[in-house]
Amino acid sequence: MCPSAIIAPSILSADFAALGAACSDTISQNADWLHVDVMDGHFVPNMTFGAPVVTKIRPHVQRPERAFGTGTFDCHMMIAEPKKWVKDFQKAGCDLYCFHYEAAITSTAAENPADSSESKTNPKDLIRFIHDHGMLAGIAIKPDTPVDVLWDILENPEKRETPDMVLVMTVFPGFGGQKFMASELAKVKALREKYPDLNIEVDGGLAESTIDQAAEAGANVIVAGSAVFGAKDPEEVIQRLREAVEKRRQSSL
């Protein structure tokens, strides 16, 4: 049976003029995590915000009391040099640092934003580095990346180099409000069949109209942006998303 439902509204759809209040309100509406979309204009053709914004919103949401707990800042790092920013985001209050596989296989091993390095990093090295800095580690794949690139990483006997969560993108990263790509759910199903206890996140186009498909495939961490922040009753939407995942969990018993 897959882990419990985790609903992680994306603050990319929140009111940026009152972002701290929007974050605290969303947690009070029974969201579990906040999904923080960080884009650098290089890995994806858009820019959002960086560690200083995370620092400012962190006091508005109580830190989780345990791993994966309520209040987790799930930072989705759509950036070209993910290792460079681990330290800054740890200091800012990130709890789960989720980098892209595609970035990790092409980026440097530099450990600070101003540094350069001739050496390259890799997913296992980056996961270990994130864990060494006290955060959970997630790894994300884009729609044009096959899921089987993750098998060697997930089956690594060295736990410090194994991710705590996998994110399967159900849109191409870079912009909110895109149409849900049901074709990507085959990756979720394959992951769930091999790793029944793994936290599997889906991001992109998730709403009440698509949640059943994602839940049936085996996703338990649900990112929803406009579906939550644009709703007349966000708490009701969060509850419906949760119920869909829990219904699937119970049916698999």
PDB file of C-alpha atoms in Angstrom:
ATOM      1  CA  MET A   1       0.000   0.000   0.000  1.00  0.00           C
ATOM      2  CA  CYS A   2       1.340   3.428  -0.918  1.00  0.00           C
ATOM      3  CA  PRO A   3       2.040   6.066   1.747  1.00  0.00           C
ATOM      4  CA  SER A   4      -0.680   8.425   2.971  1.00  0.00           C
ATOM      5  CA  ALA A   5      -1.943  11.285   0.853  1.00  0.00           C
ATOM      6  CA  ILE A   6       0.069  14.502   0.968  1.00  0.00           C
ATOM      7  CA  ILE A   7      -1.441  17.610  -0.590  1.00  0.00           C
ATOM      8  CA  ALA A   8       1.137  20.231  -1.560  1.00  0.00           C
ATOM      9  CA  PRO A   9      -0.384  23.387  -3.067  1.00  0.00           C
ATOM     10  CA  SER A  10       2.002  25.246  -5.338  1.00  0.00           C
ATOM     11  CA  ILE A  11       2.567  28.795  -4.164  1.00  0.00           C
ATOM     12  CA  LEU A  12       3.332  29.768  -7.759  1.00  0.00           C
ATOM     13  CA  SER A  13      -0.433  30.334  -7.982  1.00  0.00           C
ATOM     14  CA  ALA A  14      -0.672  32.296  -4.733  1.00  0.00           C
ATOM     15  CA  ASP A  15      -0.997  36.065  -4.341  1.00  0.00           C
ATOM     16  CA  PHE A  16       2.614  37.266  -4.423  1.00  0.00           C
ATOM     17  CA  ALA A  17       1.601  40.579  -2.856  1.00  0.00           C
ATOM     18  CA  ALA A  18       0.584  38.721   0.304  1.00  0.00           C
ATOM     19  CA  LEU A  19       2.632  35.555  -0.003  1.00  0.00           C
ATOM     20  CA  GLY A  20       3.312  34.954   3.691  1.00  0.00           C
ATOM     21  CA  ALA A  21      -0.383  35.145   4.563  1.00  0.00           C
ATOM     22  CA  ALA A  22      -1.268  32.937   1.598  1.00  0.00           C
ATOM     23  CA  CYS A  23       1.161  30.277   2.846  1.00  0.00           C
ATOM     24  CA  SER A  24      -0.153  30.271   6.414  1.00  0.00           C
ATOM     25  CA  ASP A  25      -3.766  30.313   5.224  1.00  0.00           C
ATOM     26  CA  THR A  26      -3.185  27.306   2.975  1.00  0.00           C
ATOM     27  CA  ILE A  27      -1.727  25.249   5.810  1.00  0.00           C
ATOM     28  CA  SER A  28      -4.683  26.245   8.005  1.00  0.00           C
ATOM     29  CA  GLN A  29      -6.943  24.945   5.214  1.00  0.00           C
ATOM     30  CA  ASN A  30      -5.434  21.493   5.833  1.00  0.00           C
ATOM     31  CA  ALA A  31      -2.732  21.417   3.202  1.00  0.00           C
ATOM     32  CA  ASP A  32       0.190  19.213   4.266  1.00  0.00           C
ATOM     33  CA  TRP A  33       3.104  20.809   2.433  1.00  0.00           C
ATOM     34  CA  LEU A  34       3.802  23.903   0.392  1.00  0.00           C
ATOM     35  CA  HIS A  35       5.297  23.305  -3.034  1.00  0.00           C
ATOM     36  CA  VAL A  36       7.821  26.031  -3.830  1.00  0.00           C
ATOM     37  CA  ASP A  37       8.608  26.285  -7.548  1.00  0.00           C
ATOM     38  CA  VAL A  38      12.085  27.722  -8.046  1.00  0.00           C
ATOM     39  CA  MET A  39      12.973  28.582 -11.658  1.00  0.00           C
ATOM     40  CA  ASP A  40      16.173  30.197 -12.876  1.00  0.00           C
ATOM     41  CA  GLY A  41      15.421  31.158 -16.486  1.00  0.00           C
ATOM     42  CA  HIS A  42      18.074  28.679 -17.704  1.00  0.00           C
ATOM     43  CA  PHE A  43      16.870  25.159 -16.971  1.00  0.00           C
ATOM     44  CA  VAL A  44      13.347  26.347 -17.778  1.00  0.00           C
ATOM     45  CA  PRO A  45      12.306  29.458 -19.761  1.00  0.00           C
ATOM     46  CA  ASN A  46      10.827  31.255 -16.777  1.00  0.00           C
ATOM     47  CA  MET A  47      11.951  32.859 -13.524  1.00  0.00           C
ATOM     48  CA  THR A  48      10.203  32.823 -10.150  1.00  0.00           C
ATOM     49  CA  PHE A  49      12.002  33.404  -6.866  1.00  0.00           C
ATOM     50  CA  GLY A  50      14.999  32.292  -4.864  1.00  0.00           C
ATOM     51  CA  ALA A  51      16.195  31.638  -1.355  1.00  0.00           C
ATOM     52  CA  PRO A  52      15.488  35.180  -0.030  1.00  0.00           C
ATOM     53  CA  VAL A  53      11.763  34.714  -0.663  1.00  0.00           C
ATOM     54  CA  VAL A  54      11.805  31.324   1.070  1.00  0.00           C
ATOM     55  CA  THR A  55      13.530  32.991   4.037  1.00  0.00           C
ATOM     56  CA  LYS A  56      10.742  35.581   4.247  1.00  0.00           C
ATOM     57  CA  ILE A  57       7.819  33.124   4.059  1.00  0.00           C
ATOM     58  CA  ARG A  58       9.345  30.506   6.376  1.00  0.00           C
ATOM     59  CA  PRO A  59       8.259  32.297   9.621  1.00  0.00           C
ATOM     60  CA  HIS A  60       4.646  32.227   8.417  1.00  0.00           C
ATOM     61  CA  VAL A  61       4.556  28.413   8.510  1.00  0.00           C
ATOM     62  CA  GLN A  62       5.656  26.294  11.461  1.00  0.00           C
ATOM     63  CA  ARG A  63       8.479  23.890  10.665  1.00  0.00           C
ATOM     64  CA  PRO A  64       7.472  20.230  10.444  1.00  0.00           C
ATOM     65  CA  GLU A  65       7.883  18.266  13.643  1.00  0.00           C
ATOM     66  CA  ARG A  66       8.957  15.144  11.740  1.00  0.00           C
ATOM     67  CA  ALA A  67      10.138  14.152   8.280  1.00  0.00           C
ATOM     68  CA  PHE A  68       7.397  14.665   5.685  1.00  0.00           C
ATOM     69  CA  GLY A  69       5.253  16.393   8.316  1.00  0.00           C
ATOM     70  CA  THR A  70       2.830  19.282   8.054  1.00  0.00           C
ATOM     71  CA  GLY A  71       4.547  22.508   7.083  1.00  0.00           C
ATOM     72  CA  THR A  72       7.178  20.910   4.868  1.00  0.00           C
ATOM     73  CA  PHE A  73       8.619  23.305   2.316  1.00  0.00           C
ATOM     74  CA  ASP A  74       8.916  21.140  -0.788  1.00  0.00           C
ATOM     75  CA  CYS A  75      11.299  23.139  -2.965  1.00  0.00           C
ATOM     76  CA  HIS A  76      11.136  22.069  -6.604  1.00  0.00           C
ATOM     77  CA  MET A  77      14.441  23.226  -8.031  1.00  0.00           C
ATOM     78  CA  MET A  78      13.993  23.848 -11.749  1.00  0.00           C
ATOM     79  CA  ILE A  79      17.521  25.195 -12.014  1.00  0.00           C
ATOM     80  CA  ALA A  80      20.579  24.420 -14.101  1.00  0.00           C
ATOM     81  CA  GLU A  81      23.061  24.150 -11.191  1.00  0.00           C
ATOM     82  CA  PRO A  82      21.242  22.396  -8.338  1.00  0.00           C
ATOM     83  CA  LYS A  83      24.258  21.626  -6.163  1.00  0.00           C
ATOM     84  CA  LYS A  84      25.250  25.309  -5.942  1.00  0.00           C
ATOM     85  CA  TRP A  85      22.059  26.235  -4.120  1.00  0.00           C
ATOM     86  CA  VAL A  86      21.711  23.445  -1.536  1.00  0.00           C
ATOM     87  CA  LYS A  87      23.336  25.423   1.273  1.00  0.00           C
ATOM     88  CA  ASP A  88      21.381  28.612   0.623  1.00  0.00           C
ATOM     89  CA  PHE A  89      18.032  26.854   0.570  1.00  0.00           C
ATOM     90  CA  GLN A  90      18.845  24.868   3.692  1.00  0.00           C
ATOM     91  CA  LYS A  91      19.554  28.134   5.485  1.00  0.00           C
ATOM     92  CA  ALA A  92      16.353  29.657   4.066  1.00  0.00           C
ATOM     93  CA  GLY A  93      14.173  26.926   5.556  1.00  0.00           C
ATOM     94  CA  CYS A  94      13.764  24.309   2.852  1.00  0.00           C
ATOM     95  CA  ASP A  95      12.827  20.876   4.188  1.00  0.00           C
ATOM     96  CA  LEU A  96      12.788  18.835   0.972  1.00  0.00           C
ATOM     97  CA  TYR A  97      15.139  19.796  -1.854  1.00  0.00           C
ATOM     98  CA  CYS A  98      13.907  18.273  -5.118  1.00  0.00           C
ATOM     99  CA  PHE A  99      16.259  18.629  -8.073  1.00  0.00           C
ATOM    100  CA  HIS A 100      15.856  17.511 -11.668  1.00  0.00           C
ATOM    101  CA  TYR A 101      17.631  14.416 -12.905  1.00  0.00           C
ATOM    102  CA  GLU A 102      18.255  16.203 -16.192  1.00  0.00           C
ATOM    103  CA  ALA A 103      20.121  19.010 -14.431  1.00  0.00           C
ATOM    104  CA  ALA A 104      22.096  16.713 -12.161  1.00  0.00           C
ATOM    105  CA  ILE A 105      23.687  14.826 -15.058  1.00  0.00           C
ATOM    106  CA  THR A 106      24.912  17.991 -16.795  1.00  0.00           C
ATOM    107  CA  SER A 107      25.829  20.377 -13.959  1.00  0.00           C
ATOM    108  CA  THR A 108      28.978  21.061 -11.997  1.00  0.00           C
ATOM    109  CA  ALA A 109      30.042  19.947  -8.535  1.00  0.00           C
ATOM    110  CA  ALA A 110      30.426  23.554  -7.348  1.00  0.00           C
ATOM    111  CA  GLU A 111      28.938  23.930  -3.865  1.00  0.00           C
ATOM    112  CA  ASN A 112      28.273  27.677  -3.716  1.00  0.00           C
ATOM    113  CA  PRO A 113      26.607  30.114  -6.148  1.00  0.00           C
ATOM    114  CA  ALA A 114      29.781  32.089  -6.847  1.00  0.00           C
ATOM    115  CA  ASP A 115      31.974  29.017  -7.294  1.00  0.00           C
ATOM    116  CA  SER A 116      32.993  27.218 -10.457  1.00  0.00           C
ATOM    117  CA  SER A 117      34.267  23.698 -10.861  1.00  0.00           C
ATOM    118  CA  GLU A 118      35.776  21.518 -13.565  1.00  0.00           C
ATOM    119  CA  SER A 119      34.197  18.495 -11.902  1.00  0.00           C
ATOM    120  CA  LYS A 120      30.668  17.308 -12.581  1.00  0.00           C
ATOM    121  CA  THR A 121      28.062  16.193 -10.084  1.00  0.00           C
ATOM    122  CA  ASN A 122      25.645  13.303 -10.512  1.00  0.00           C
ATOM    123  CA  PRO A 123      22.311  12.334  -8.932  1.00  0.00           C
ATOM    124  CA  LYS A 124      23.759  10.086  -6.226  1.00  0.00           C
ATOM    125  CA  ASP A 125      26.382  12.630  -5.212  1.00  0.00           C
ATOM    126  CA  LEU A 126      23.780  15.374  -5.091  1.00  0.00           C
ATOM    127  CA  ILE A 127      21.364  13.312  -2.983  1.00  0.00           C
ATOM    128  CA  ARG A 128      24.147  12.590  -0.494  1.00  0.00           C
ATOM    129  CA  PHE A 129      25.056  16.286  -0.378  1.00  0.00           C
ATOM    130  CA  ILE A 130      21.432  17.249   0.326  1.00  0.00           C
ATOM    131  CA  HIS A 131      21.147  14.657   3.087  1.00  0.00           C
ATOM    132  CA  ASP A 132      24.438  15.817   4.587  1.00  0.00           C
ATOM    133  CA  HIS A 133      22.865  19.273   4.895  1.00  0.00           C
ATOM    134  CA  GLY A 134      19.916  17.974   6.876  1.00  0.00           C
ATOM    135  CA  MET A 135      17.221  17.993   4.206  1.00  0.00           C
ATOM    136  CA  LEU A 136      15.129  15.356   2.517  1.00  0.00           C
ATOM    137  CA  ALA A 137      16.059  14.777  -1.111  1.00  0.00           C
ATOM    138  CA  GLY A 138      13.730  14.464  -4.070  1.00  0.00           C
ATOM    139  CA  ILE A 139      14.491  13.749  -7.702  1.00  0.00           C
ATOM    140  CA  ALA A 140      12.264  14.899 -10.568  1.00  0.00           C
ATOM    141  CA  ILE A 141      11.942  13.808 -14.187  1.00  0.00           C
ATOM    142  CA  LYS A 142      10.465  15.740 -17.107  1.00  0.00           C
ATOM    143  CA  PRO A 143       7.957  14.218 -19.536  1.00  0.00           C
ATOM    144  CA  ASP A 144      10.623  13.432 -22.134  1.00  0.00           C
ATOM    145  CA  THR A 145      12.805  11.526 -19.648  1.00  0.00           C
ATOM    146  CA  PRO A 146      12.156   7.765 -19.335  1.00  0.00           C
ATOM    147  CA  VAL A 147      11.467   6.456 -15.863  1.00  0.00           C
ATOM    148  CA  ASP A 148      14.062   3.716 -16.114  1.00  0.00           C
ATOM    149  CA  VAL A 149      16.864   6.253 -15.576  1.00  0.00           C
ATOM    150  CA  LEU A 150      15.806   6.154 -11.917  1.00  0.00           C
ATOM    151  CA  TRP A 151      16.150   2.419 -11.289  1.00  0.00           C
ATOM    152  CA  ASP A 152      19.886   2.463 -10.561  1.00  0.00           C
ATOM    153  CA  ILE A 153      19.445   5.447  -8.247  1.00  0.00           C
ATOM    154  CA  LEU A 154      16.507   3.965  -6.335  1.00  0.00           C
ATOM    155  CA  GLU A 155      18.122   0.543  -5.971  1.00  0.00           C
ATOM    156  CA  ASN A 156      21.356   1.930  -4.566  1.00  0.00           C
ATOM    157  CA  PRO A 157      22.134   0.119  -1.281  1.00  0.00           C
ATOM    158  CA  GLU A 158      23.745   3.292   0.085  1.00  0.00           C
ATOM    159  CA  LYS A 159      20.771   4.974   1.776  1.00  0.00           C
ATOM    160  CA  ARG A 160      22.475   8.371   1.945  1.00  0.00           C
ATOM    161  CA  GLU A 161      22.421   8.376  -1.853  1.00  0.00           C
ATOM    162  CA  THR A 162      18.803   7.249  -2.228  1.00  0.00           C
ATOM    163  CA  PRO A 163      16.021   9.815  -2.760  1.00  0.00           C
ATOM    164  CA  ASP A 164      13.185  10.240  -0.275  1.00  0.00           C
ATOM    165  CA  MET A 165      10.724  11.153  -3.025  1.00  0.00           C
ATOM    166  CA  VAL A 166      10.350  10.968  -6.789  1.00  0.00           C
ATOM    167  CA  LEU A 167       8.514  13.700  -8.701  1.00  0.00           C
ATOM    168  CA  VAL A 168       6.983  12.789 -12.045  1.00  0.00           C
ATOM    169  CA  MET A 169       6.131  15.909 -14.028  1.00  0.00           C
ATOM    170  CA  THR A 170       2.749  15.729 -15.727  1.00  0.00           C
ATOM    171  CA  VAL A 171       3.485  18.892 -17.720  1.00  0.00           C
ATOM    172  CA  PHE A 172       6.716  20.316 -19.087  1.00  0.00           C
ATOM    173  CA  PRO A 173       8.216  22.409 -16.278  1.00  0.00           C
ATOM    174  CA  GLY A 174       8.362  26.168 -16.507  1.00  0.00           C
ATOM    175  CA  PHE A 175       4.830  27.520 -16.412  1.00  0.00           C
ATOM    176  CA  GLY A 176       1.699  26.966 -14.326  1.00  0.00           C
ATOM    177  CA  GLY A 177      -1.762  26.326 -15.740  1.00  0.00           C
ATOM    178  CA  GLN A 178      -0.754  23.736 -18.360  1.00  0.00           C
ATOM    179  CA  LYS A 179      -2.892  20.812 -19.481  1.00  0.00           C
ATOM    180  CA  PHE A 180      -2.447  17.549 -17.565  1.00  0.00           C
ATOM    181  CA  MET A 181      -0.455  14.899 -19.472  1.00  0.00           C
ATOM    182  CA  ALA A 182      -2.056  11.560 -18.612  1.00  0.00           C
ATOM    183  CA  SER A 183       0.625   9.833 -20.692  1.00  0.00           C
ATOM    184  CA  GLU A 184       3.078  10.346 -17.806  1.00  0.00           C
ATOM    185  CA  LEU A 185       1.074   8.228 -15.398  1.00  0.00           C
ATOM    186  CA  ALA A 186       2.633   5.048 -16.781  1.00  0.00           C
ATOM    187  CA  LYS A 187       5.829   6.199 -15.054  1.00  0.00           C
ATOM    188  CA  VAL A 188       3.969   6.612 -11.762  1.00  0.00           C
ATOM    189  CA  LYS A 189       2.471   3.135 -12.099  1.00  0.00           C
ATOM    190  CA  ALA A 190       5.869   1.590 -12.824  1.00  0.00           C
ATOM    191  CA  LEU A 191       7.391   3.325  -9.809  1.00  0.00           C
ATOM    192  CA  ARG A 192       4.553   2.271  -7.504  1.00  0.00           C
ATOM    193  CA  GLU A 193       4.757  -1.351  -8.595  1.00  0.00           C
ATOM    194  CA  LYS A 194       8.492  -1.493  -7.852  1.00  0.00           C
ATOM    195  CA  TYR A 195       8.505   0.732  -4.757  1.00  0.00           C
ATOM    196  CA  PRO A 196       5.250   0.416  -2.787  1.00  0.00           C
ATOM    197  CA  ASP A 197       6.520   2.552   0.126  1.00  0.00           C
ATOM    198  CA  LEU A 198       7.971   5.406  -1.924  1.00  0.00           C
ATOM    199  CA  ASN A 199       6.555   8.926  -1.834  1.00  0.00           C
ATOM    200  CA  ILE A 200       5.640   9.622  -5.463  1.00  0.00           C
ATOM    201  CA  GLU A 201       4.705  13.173  -6.366  1.00  0.00           C
ATOM    202  CA  VAL A 202       2.901  14.433  -9.461  1.00  0.00           C
ATOM    203  CA  ASP A 203       2.977  18.046 -10.579  1.00  0.00           C
ATOM    204  CA  GLY A 204       1.162  19.717 -13.449  1.00  0.00           C
ATOM    205  CA  GLY A 205      -2.495  20.061 -14.293  1.00  0.00           C
ATOM    206  CA  LEU A 206      -3.734  18.362 -11.119  1.00  0.00           C
ATOM    207  CA  ALA A 207      -7.300  19.220 -10.191  1.00  0.00           C
ATOM    208  CA  GLU A 208     -10.531  17.498  -9.229  1.00  0.00           C
ATOM    209  CA  SER A 209     -10.974  16.456 -12.869  1.00  0.00           C
ATOM    210  CA  THR A 210      -7.593  14.674 -13.052  1.00  0.00           C
ATOM    211  CA  ILE A 211      -6.881  13.520  -9.513  1.00  0.00           C
ATOM    212  CA  ASP A 212      -8.568  10.127  -9.898  1.00  0.00           C
ATOM    213  CA  GLN A 213      -6.225   9.182 -12.725  1.00  0.00           C
ATOM    214  CA  ALA A 214      -3.154  10.201 -10.750  1.00  0.00           C
ATOM    215  CA  ALA A 215      -4.345   8.412  -7.620  1.00  0.00           C
ATOM    216  CA  GLU A 216      -5.170   5.241  -9.535  1.00  0.00           C
ATOM    217  CA  ALA A 217      -1.659   5.201 -10.982  1.00  0.00           C
ATOM    218  CA  GLY A 218      -0.247   5.324  -7.458  1.00  0.00           C
ATOM    219  CA  ALA A 219       0.687   8.932  -6.793  1.00  0.00           C
ATOM    220  CA  ASN A 220       0.337  10.013  -3.165  1.00  0.00           C
ATOM    221  CA  VAL A 221       1.914  13.498  -3.148  1.00  0.00           C
ATOM    222  CA  ILE A 222      -0.298  15.860  -5.103  1.00  0.00           C
ATOM    223  CA  VAL A 223       0.810  19.287  -6.268  1.00  0.00           C
ATOM    224  CA  ALA A 224      -2.033  21.604  -7.237  1.00  0.00           C
ATOM    225  CA  GLY A 225      -1.677  25.302  -7.912  1.00  0.00           C
ATOM    226  CA  SER A 226      -4.571  27.138  -9.506  1.00  0.00           C
ATOM    227  CA  ALA A 227      -6.966  24.348  -8.505  1.00  0.00           C
ATOM    228  CA  VAL A 228      -6.387  25.309  -4.857  1.00  0.00           C
ATOM    229  CA  PHE A 229      -5.464  28.985  -4.899  1.00  0.00           C
ATOM    230  CA  GLY A 230      -8.092  29.803  -7.507  1.00  0.00           C
ATOM    231  CA  ALA A 231     -10.896  27.954  -5.736  1.00  0.00           C
ATOM    232  CA  LYS A 232     -13.784  29.616  -3.929  1.00  0.00           C
ATOM    233  CA  ASP A 233     -13.271  27.078  -1.139  1.00  0.00           C
ATOM    234  CA  PRO A 234      -9.628  25.919  -1.115  1.00  0.00           C
ATOM    235  CA  GLU A 235     -10.168  23.739   1.951  1.00  0.00           C
ATOM    236  CA  GLU A 236     -12.871  21.757   0.159  1.00  0.00           C
ATOM    237  CA  VAL A 237     -10.648  21.229  -2.874  1.00  0.00           C
ATOM    238  CA  ILE A 238      -7.775  20.049  -0.678  1.00  0.00           C
ATOM    239  CA  GLN A 239     -10.121  17.596   1.030  1.00  0.00           C
ATOM    240  CA  ARG A 240     -11.375  16.208  -2.266  1.00  0.00           C
ATOM    241  CA  LEU A 241      -7.858  15.696  -3.547  1.00  0.00           C
ATOM    242  CA  ARG A 242      -6.956  13.886  -0.339  1.00  0.00           C
ATOM    243  CA  GLU A 243     -10.067  11.706  -0.463  1.00  0.00           C
ATOM    244  CA  ALA A 244      -9.267  10.579  -3.987  1.00  0.00           C
ATOM    245  CA  VAL A 245      -5.803   9.389  -2.970  1.00  0.00           C
ATOM    246  CA  GLU A 246      -7.013   7.736   0.235  1.00  0.00           C
ATOM    247  CA  LYS A 247      -9.815   5.973  -1.637  1.00  0.00           C
ATOM    248  CA  ARG A 248      -7.280   4.400  -3.942  1.00  0.00           C
ATOM    249  CA  ARG A 249      -5.061   3.436  -0.993  1.00  0.00           C
ATOM    250  CA  GLN A 250      -7.900   1.667   0.766  1.00  0.00           C
ATOM    251  CA  SER A 251      -8.930  -0.197  -2.379  1.00  0.00           C
ATOM    252  CA  SER A 252      -5.409  -1.582  -2.696  1.00  0.00           C
ATOM    253  CA  LEU A 253      -5.553  -3.274   0.715  1.00  0.00           C
TER     254      LEU A 253
END
